CSV table of C-alpha atoms in Angstrom, one decimal:
chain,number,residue,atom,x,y,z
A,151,UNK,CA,-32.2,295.9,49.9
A,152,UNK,CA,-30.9,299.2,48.7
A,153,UNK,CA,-31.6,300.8,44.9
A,154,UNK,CA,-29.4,301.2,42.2
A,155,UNK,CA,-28.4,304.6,41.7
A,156,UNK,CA,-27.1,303.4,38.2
A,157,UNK,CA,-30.3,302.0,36.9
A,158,UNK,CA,-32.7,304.5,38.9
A,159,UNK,CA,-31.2,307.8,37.3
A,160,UNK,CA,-31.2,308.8,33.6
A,161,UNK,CA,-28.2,311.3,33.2
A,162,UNK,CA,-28.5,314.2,31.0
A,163,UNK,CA,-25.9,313.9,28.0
A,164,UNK,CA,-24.2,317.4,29.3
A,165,UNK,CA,-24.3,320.8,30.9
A,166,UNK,CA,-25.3,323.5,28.8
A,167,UNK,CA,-21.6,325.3,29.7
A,168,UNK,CA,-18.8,323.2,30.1
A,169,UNK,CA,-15.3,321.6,28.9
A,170,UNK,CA,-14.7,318.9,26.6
A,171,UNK,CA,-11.6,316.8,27.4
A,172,UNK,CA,-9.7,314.7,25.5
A,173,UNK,CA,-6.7,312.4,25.8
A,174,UNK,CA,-6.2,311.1,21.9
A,175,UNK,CA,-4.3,308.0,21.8
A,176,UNK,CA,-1.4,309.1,19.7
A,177,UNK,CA,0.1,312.4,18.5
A,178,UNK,CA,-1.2,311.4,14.7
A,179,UNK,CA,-4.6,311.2,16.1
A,180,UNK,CA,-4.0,314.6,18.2
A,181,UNK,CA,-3.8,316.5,14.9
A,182,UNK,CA,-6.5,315.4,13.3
A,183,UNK,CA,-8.6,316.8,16.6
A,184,UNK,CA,-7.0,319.8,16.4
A,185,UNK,CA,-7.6,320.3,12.3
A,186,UNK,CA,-11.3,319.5,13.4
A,187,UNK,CA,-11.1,322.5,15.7
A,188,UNK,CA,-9.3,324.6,13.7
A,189,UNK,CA,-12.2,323.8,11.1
A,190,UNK,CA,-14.7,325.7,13.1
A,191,UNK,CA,-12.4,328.3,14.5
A,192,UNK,CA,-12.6,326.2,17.8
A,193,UNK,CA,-9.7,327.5,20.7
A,194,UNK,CA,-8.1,324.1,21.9
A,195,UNK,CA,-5.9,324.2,25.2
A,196,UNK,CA,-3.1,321.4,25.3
A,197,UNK,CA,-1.3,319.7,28.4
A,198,UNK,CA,1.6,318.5,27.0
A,199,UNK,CA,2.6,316.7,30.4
A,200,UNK,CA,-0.5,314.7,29.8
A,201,UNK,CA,-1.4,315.0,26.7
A,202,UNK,CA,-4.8,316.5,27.4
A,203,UNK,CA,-7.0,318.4,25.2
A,204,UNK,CA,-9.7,320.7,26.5
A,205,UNK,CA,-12.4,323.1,24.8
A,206,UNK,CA,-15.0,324.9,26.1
A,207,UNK,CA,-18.4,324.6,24.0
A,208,UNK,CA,-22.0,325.8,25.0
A,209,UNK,CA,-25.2,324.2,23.9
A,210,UNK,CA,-26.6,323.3,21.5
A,211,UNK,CA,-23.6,323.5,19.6
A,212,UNK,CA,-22.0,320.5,21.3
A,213,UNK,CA,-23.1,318.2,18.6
A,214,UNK,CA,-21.4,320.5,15.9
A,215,UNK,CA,-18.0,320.5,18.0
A,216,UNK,CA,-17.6,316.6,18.2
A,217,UNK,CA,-18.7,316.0,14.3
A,218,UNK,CA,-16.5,318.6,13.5
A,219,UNK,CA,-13.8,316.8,15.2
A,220,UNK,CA,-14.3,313.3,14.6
A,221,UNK,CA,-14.9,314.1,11.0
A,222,UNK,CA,-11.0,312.5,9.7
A,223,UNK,CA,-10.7,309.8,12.7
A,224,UNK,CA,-11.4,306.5,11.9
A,225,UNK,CA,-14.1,304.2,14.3
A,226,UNK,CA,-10.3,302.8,16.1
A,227,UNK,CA,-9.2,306.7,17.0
A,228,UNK,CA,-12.8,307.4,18.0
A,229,UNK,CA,-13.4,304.3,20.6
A,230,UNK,CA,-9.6,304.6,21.4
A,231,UNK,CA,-9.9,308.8,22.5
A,232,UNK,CA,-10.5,308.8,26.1
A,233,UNK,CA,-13.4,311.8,26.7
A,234,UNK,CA,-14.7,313.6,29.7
A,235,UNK,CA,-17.1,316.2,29.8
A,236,UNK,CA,-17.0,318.7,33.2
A,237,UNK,CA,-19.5,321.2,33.9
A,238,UNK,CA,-18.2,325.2,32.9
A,239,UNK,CA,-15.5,325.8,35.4
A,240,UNK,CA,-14.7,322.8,36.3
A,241,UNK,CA,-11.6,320.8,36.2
A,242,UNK,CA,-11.0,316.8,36.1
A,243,UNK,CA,-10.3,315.5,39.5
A,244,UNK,CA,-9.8,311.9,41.2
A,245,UNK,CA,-13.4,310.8,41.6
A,246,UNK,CA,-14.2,311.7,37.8
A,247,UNK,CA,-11.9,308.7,36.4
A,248,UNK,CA,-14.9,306.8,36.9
A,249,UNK,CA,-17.0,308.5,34.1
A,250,UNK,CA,-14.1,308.9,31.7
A,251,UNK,CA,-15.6,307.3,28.5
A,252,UNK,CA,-14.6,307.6,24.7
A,253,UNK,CA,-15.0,309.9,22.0
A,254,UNK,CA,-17.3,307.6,20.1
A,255,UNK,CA,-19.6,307.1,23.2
A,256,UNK,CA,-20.2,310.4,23.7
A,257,UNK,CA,-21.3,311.3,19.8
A,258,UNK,CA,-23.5,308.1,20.2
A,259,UNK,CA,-24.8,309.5,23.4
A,260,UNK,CA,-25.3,312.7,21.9
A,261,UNK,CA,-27.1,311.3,19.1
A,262,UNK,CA,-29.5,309.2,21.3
A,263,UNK,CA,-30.4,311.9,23.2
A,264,UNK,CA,-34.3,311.4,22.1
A,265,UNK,CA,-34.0,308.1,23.9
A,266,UNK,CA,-33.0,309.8,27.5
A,267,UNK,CA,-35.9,312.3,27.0
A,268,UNK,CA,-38.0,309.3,26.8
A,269,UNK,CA,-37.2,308.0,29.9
A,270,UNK,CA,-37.6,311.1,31.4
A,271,UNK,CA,-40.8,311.5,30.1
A,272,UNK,CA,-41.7,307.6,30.7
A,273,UNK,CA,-43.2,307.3,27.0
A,274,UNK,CA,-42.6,303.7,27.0
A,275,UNK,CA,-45.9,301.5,25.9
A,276,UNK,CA,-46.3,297.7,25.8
A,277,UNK,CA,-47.7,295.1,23.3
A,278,UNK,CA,-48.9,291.6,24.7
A,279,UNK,CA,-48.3,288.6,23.0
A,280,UNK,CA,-50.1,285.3,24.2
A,281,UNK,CA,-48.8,282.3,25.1
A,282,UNK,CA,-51.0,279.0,25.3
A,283,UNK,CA,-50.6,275.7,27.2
A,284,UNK,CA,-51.0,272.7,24.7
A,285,UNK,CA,-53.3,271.5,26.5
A,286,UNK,CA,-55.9,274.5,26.2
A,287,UNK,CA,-55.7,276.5,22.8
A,288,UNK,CA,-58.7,278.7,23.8
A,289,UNK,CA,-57.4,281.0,26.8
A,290,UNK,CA,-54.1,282.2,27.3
A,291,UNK,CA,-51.2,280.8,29.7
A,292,UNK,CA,-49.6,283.9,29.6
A,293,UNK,CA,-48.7,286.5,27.9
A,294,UNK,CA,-45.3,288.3,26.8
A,295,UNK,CA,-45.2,292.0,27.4
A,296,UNK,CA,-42.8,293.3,24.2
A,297,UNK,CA,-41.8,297.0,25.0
A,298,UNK,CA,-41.9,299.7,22.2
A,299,UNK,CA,-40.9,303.6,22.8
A,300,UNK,CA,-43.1,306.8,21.9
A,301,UNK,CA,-41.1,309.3,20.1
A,302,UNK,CA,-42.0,313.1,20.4
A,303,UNK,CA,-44.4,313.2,18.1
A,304,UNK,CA,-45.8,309.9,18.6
A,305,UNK,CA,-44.6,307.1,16.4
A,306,UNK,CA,-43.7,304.1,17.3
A,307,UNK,CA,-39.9,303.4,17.7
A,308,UNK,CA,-39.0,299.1,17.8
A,309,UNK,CA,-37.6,297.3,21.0
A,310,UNK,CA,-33.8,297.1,18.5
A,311,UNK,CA,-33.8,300.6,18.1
A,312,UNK,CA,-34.4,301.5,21.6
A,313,UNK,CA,-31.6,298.8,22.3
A,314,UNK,CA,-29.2,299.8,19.9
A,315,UNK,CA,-29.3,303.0,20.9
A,316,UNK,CA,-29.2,302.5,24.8
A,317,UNK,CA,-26.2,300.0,24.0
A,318,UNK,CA,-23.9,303.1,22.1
A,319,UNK,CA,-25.3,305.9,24.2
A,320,UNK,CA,-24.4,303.6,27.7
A,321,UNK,CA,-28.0,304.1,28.9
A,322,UNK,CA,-28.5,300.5,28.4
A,323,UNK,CA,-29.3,299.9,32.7
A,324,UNK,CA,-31.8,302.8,32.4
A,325,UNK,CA,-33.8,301.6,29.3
A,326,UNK,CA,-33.7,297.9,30.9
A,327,UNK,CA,-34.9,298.8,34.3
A,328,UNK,CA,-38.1,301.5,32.5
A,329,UNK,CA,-38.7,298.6,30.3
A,330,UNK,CA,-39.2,295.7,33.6
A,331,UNK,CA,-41.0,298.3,35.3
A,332,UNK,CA,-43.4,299.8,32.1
A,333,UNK,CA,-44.2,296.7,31.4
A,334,UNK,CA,-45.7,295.3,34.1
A,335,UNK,CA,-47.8,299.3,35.0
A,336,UNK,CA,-48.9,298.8,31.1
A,337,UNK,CA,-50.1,295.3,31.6
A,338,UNK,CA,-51.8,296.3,34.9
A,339,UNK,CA,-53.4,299.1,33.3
A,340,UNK,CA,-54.1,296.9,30.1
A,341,UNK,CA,-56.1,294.7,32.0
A,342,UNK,CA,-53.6,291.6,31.8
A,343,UNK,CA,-54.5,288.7,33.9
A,344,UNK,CA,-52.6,285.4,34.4
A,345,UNK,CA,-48.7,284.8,33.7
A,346,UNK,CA,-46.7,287.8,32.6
A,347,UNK,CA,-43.1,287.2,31.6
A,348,UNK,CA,-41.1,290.0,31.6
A,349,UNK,CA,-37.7,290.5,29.5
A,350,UNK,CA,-34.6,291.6,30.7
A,351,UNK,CA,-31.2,291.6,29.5
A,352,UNK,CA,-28.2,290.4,31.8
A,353,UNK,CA,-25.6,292.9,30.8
A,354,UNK,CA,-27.9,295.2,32.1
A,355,UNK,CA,-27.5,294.5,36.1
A,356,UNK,CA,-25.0,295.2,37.9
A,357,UNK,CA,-25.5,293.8,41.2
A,358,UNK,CA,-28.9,291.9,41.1
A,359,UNK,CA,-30.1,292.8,44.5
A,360,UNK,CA,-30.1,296.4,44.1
A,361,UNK,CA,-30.4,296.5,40.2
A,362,UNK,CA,-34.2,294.6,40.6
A,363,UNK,CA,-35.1,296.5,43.7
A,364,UNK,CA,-37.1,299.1,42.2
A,365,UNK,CA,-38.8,296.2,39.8
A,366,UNK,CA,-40.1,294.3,42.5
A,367,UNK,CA,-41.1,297.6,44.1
A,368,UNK,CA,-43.5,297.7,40.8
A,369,UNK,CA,-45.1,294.5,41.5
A,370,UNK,CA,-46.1,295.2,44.8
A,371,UNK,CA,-47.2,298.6,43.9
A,372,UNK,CA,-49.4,296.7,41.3
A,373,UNK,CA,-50.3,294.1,43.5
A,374,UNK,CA,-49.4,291.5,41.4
A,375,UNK,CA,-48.6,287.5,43.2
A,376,UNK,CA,-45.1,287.3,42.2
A,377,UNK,CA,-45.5,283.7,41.3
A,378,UNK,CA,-47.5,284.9,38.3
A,379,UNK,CA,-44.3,286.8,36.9
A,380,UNK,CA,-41.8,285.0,35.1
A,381,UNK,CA,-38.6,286.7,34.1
A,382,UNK,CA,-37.2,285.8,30.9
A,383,UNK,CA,-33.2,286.5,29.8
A,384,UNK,CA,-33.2,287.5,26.3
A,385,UNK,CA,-30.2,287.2,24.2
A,386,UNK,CA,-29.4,284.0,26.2
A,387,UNK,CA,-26.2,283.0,23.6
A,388,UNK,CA,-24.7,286.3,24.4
A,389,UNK,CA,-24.1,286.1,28.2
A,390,UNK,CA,-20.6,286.5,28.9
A,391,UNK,CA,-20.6,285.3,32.7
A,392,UNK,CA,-22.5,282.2,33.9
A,393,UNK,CA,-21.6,282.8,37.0
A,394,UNK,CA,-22.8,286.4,36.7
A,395,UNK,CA,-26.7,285.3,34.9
A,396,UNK,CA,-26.7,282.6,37.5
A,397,UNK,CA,-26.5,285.2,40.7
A,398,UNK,CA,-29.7,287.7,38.9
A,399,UNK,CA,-32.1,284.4,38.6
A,400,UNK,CA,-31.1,283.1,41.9
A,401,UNK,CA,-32.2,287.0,43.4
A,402,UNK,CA,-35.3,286.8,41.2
A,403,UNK,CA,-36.0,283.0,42.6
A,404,UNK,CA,-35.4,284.3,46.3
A,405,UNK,CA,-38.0,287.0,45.6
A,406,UNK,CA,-40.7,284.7,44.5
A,407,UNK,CA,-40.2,285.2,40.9
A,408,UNK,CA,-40.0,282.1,38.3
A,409,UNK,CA,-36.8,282.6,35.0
A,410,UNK,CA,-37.1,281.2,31.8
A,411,UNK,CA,-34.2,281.3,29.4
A,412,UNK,CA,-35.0,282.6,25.5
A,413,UNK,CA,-33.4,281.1,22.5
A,414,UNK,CA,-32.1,277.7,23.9
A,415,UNK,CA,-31.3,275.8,20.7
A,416,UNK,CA,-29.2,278.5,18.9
A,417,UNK,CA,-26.2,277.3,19.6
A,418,UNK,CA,-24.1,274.8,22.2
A,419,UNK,CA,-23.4,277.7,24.7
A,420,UNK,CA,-27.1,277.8,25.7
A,421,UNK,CA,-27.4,274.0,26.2
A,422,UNK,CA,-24.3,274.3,28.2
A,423,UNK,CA,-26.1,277.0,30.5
A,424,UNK,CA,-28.7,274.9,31.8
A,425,UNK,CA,-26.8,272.4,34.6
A,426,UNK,CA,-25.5,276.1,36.2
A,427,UNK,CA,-28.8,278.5,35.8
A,428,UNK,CA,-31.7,275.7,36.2
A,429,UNK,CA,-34.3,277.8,34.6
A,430,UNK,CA,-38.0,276.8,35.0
A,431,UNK,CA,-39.0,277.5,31.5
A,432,UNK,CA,-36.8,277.7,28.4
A,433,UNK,CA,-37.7,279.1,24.8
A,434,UNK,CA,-36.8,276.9,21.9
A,435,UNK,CA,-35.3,278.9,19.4
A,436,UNK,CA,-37.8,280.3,16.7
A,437,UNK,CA,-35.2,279.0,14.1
A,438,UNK,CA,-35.6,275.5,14.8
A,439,UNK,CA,-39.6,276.0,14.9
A,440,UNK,CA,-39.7,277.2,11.1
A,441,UNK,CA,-40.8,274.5,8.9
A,442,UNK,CA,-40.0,271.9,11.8
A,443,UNK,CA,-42.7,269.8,9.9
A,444,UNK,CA,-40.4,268.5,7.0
A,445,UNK,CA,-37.2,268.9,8.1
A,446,UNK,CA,-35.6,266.1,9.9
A,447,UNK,CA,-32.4,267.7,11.7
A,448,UNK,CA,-34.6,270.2,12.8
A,449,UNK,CA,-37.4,267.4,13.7
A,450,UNK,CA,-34.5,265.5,15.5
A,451,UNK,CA,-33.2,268.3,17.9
A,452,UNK,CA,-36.5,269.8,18.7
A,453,UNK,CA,-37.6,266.8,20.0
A,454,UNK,CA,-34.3,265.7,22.1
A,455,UNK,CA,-34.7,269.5,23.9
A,456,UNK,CA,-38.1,268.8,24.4
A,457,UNK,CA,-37.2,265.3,26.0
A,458,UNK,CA,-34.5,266.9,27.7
A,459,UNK,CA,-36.0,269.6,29.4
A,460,UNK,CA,-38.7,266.9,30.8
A,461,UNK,CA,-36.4,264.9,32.5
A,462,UNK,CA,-34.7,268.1,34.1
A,463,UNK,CA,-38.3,269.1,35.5
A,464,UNK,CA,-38.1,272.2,33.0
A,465,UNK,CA,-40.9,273.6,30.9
A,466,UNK,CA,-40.7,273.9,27.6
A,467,UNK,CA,-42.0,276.9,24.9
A,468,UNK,CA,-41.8,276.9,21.1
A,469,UNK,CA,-42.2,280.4,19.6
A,470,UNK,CA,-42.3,281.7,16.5
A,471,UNK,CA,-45.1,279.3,15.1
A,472,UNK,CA,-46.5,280.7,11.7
A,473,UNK,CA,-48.1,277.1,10.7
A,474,UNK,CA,-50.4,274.7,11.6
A,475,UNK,CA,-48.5,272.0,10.6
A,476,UNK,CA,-45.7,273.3,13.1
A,477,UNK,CA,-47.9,273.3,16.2
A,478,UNK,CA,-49.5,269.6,14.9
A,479,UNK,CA,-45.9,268.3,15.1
A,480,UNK,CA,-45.0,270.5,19.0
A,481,UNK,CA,-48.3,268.7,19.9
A,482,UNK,CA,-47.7,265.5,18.7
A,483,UNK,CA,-44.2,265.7,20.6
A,484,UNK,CA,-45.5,267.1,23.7
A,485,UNK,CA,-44.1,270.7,24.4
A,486,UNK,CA,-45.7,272.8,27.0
A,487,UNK,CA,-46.6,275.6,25.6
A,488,UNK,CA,-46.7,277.3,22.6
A,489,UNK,CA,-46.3,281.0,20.7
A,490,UNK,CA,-46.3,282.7,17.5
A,491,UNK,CA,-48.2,284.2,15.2
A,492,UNK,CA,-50.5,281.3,14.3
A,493,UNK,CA,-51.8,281.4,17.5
A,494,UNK,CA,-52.2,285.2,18.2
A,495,UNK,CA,-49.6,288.3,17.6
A,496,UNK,CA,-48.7,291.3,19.5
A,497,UNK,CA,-51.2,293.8,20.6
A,498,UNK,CA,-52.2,296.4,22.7
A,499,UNK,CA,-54.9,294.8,24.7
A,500,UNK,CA,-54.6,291.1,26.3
A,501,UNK,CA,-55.8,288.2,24.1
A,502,UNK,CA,-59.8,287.3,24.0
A,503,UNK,CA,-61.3,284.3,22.4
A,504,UNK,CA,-63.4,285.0,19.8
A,505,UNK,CA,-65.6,282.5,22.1
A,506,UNK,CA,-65.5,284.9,24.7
């Protein structure tokens, strides 16, 4: 099984010397670059044979250059303005079609640089959140490892900011791969026993095999029994290829790994996932958990998926419990497990009973 160079590598944003090119998609949006540019008293060199812009800039006063000339384009001119950056010196060729991107990535990207420091500097922690069977309240099944990022000068910076950011700056398969693999080192080193499930995102992998190679390389390297980690897809309702999600869980089952689906309830398209991706363990959406006590649609579909999933040999979690009348009513109806704050919230440290 060979890496993936993609996922394994976390690309600095640009050379300190080098040429910005641009290919705008029409001459309207041409001179609205080149105002920018002439804004800052920027020298801009035109093909006209293929309509190509270039300009050299040195950092740090790349981030200056593309504000100043994205300032007058609109979000439709930005995505639609093809961009390449090339090293001082260097000009396009063949093999650089490949990282051709747009305008509007490469301001994200430049804008998210903090987040590629933080990879580089692996200052990604973990929270554990626990997750009990219903038929023993007092020690945890398992528990859910929730990854947050350590800016510079140490705050804490949320799992949607990290996400949001890797999603614009394209560094999504770098941030998803340090997550996998921060999570389970921090819940080694945290002293985590028992079931760990472990989130990933699918638009993240490429091709499963060598996209999760340097995962499982983290499990062994913790010495962790494989059938004690359980992967779990998050944004389930947002896969765009079945067939796609279906090849990562069936490389994750090969390697001794168990998959559980998130969110299942939030819409058709993740009922209609199950006959094709056969999970182990699905995740009832915490929308149809809140106030499930008195309210009978919700009372009514909670209870079919829980039904459901029993008859397909699938295990079922509710999450996002914040009342004890919510988990009286998933115990009287016989879910699996359960998870929310009720029952114990995220922290730094695995979950102890105040028995123990």
């Amino acid at each position: 099984m060979s890496y993936c160079e993609k996922c394994d590598s976390v690309p600095e944003i640009a050379p300190k010397m080098g040429t910005l090119y641009l290919w705008p998609p029409v001459a309207h949006t041409t001179g609205k670059i080149l105002a920018g540019a002439k804004s800052i008293d920027l020298d801009v060199e035109k093909s006209a044979s293929v309509a190509t812009l270039s300009m050299r800039y040195s950092r740090p006063g790349l981030r200056a250059l593309i504000d100043a000339l994205a300032k007058d384009l609109l979000p439709e001119e930005l995505a639609d303005t093809k961009a390449l950056i090339m090293a001082e010196d260097q000009v396009p060729e063949i093999d650089d079609i490949a990282r051709i991107t747009s305008l509007s990535a490469i301001r994200a990207a430049i804008g998210a640089e903090w987040l590629g420091s933080m990879l580089r500097d692996n200052r990604l922690n973990s929270v554990f959140q626990p997750i009990f069977s219903t038929q023993d309240l007092s020690a945890p099944f398992a528990h859910e490892c929730l990854i947050r990022g350590e800016a510079a000068d140490g705050s804490v910076i949320n799992p949607a900011q990290l996400f949001e950011a890797a999603q614009s700056a394209t560094l999504l398969f770098q941030l998803d791969r340090a997550a996998r693999a921060a999570n389970v080192r921090n819940a080694t080193k945290a002293g985590v026993t028992g079931n760990l499930f472990i989130n990933f995102t699918p638009s993240s992998i490429y091709d499963p095999d060598s996209c999760l190679r340097s995962t499982i390389d983290v499990v062994e390297e913790c010495n962790i029994d494989r059938n004690k980690i359980v992967f779990e897809v998050i944004e389930t309702e947002k896969v765009r290829s079945t067939a796609h999600l279906s090849a990562i869980l069936e490389s994750y089952r090969a390697s001794g790994f168990r998959v559980a689906l998130d969110d299942v309830g939030s819409g058709y398209s993740t009922l209609n996932l199950l006959p094709e991706l056969r999970p182990d363990i699905i995740k009832i959406d915490r929308e149809l958990i809140d106030h499930v006590d008195h309210d009978n649609y919700k009372q009514v579909i909670v209870s079919k998926l829980i039904g459901l999933a029993k008859e397909l040999d699938i295990e079922v979690i509710a999450e996002g419990i914040e009342r004890q009348e919510e988990l009286d009513f998933l115990i009287e109806h016989n879910v699996d497990f359960v998870q929310g704050f009720l029952l114990g919230r995220p922290a730094s440290s695995p979950y102890r009973s105040s028995e123990s």
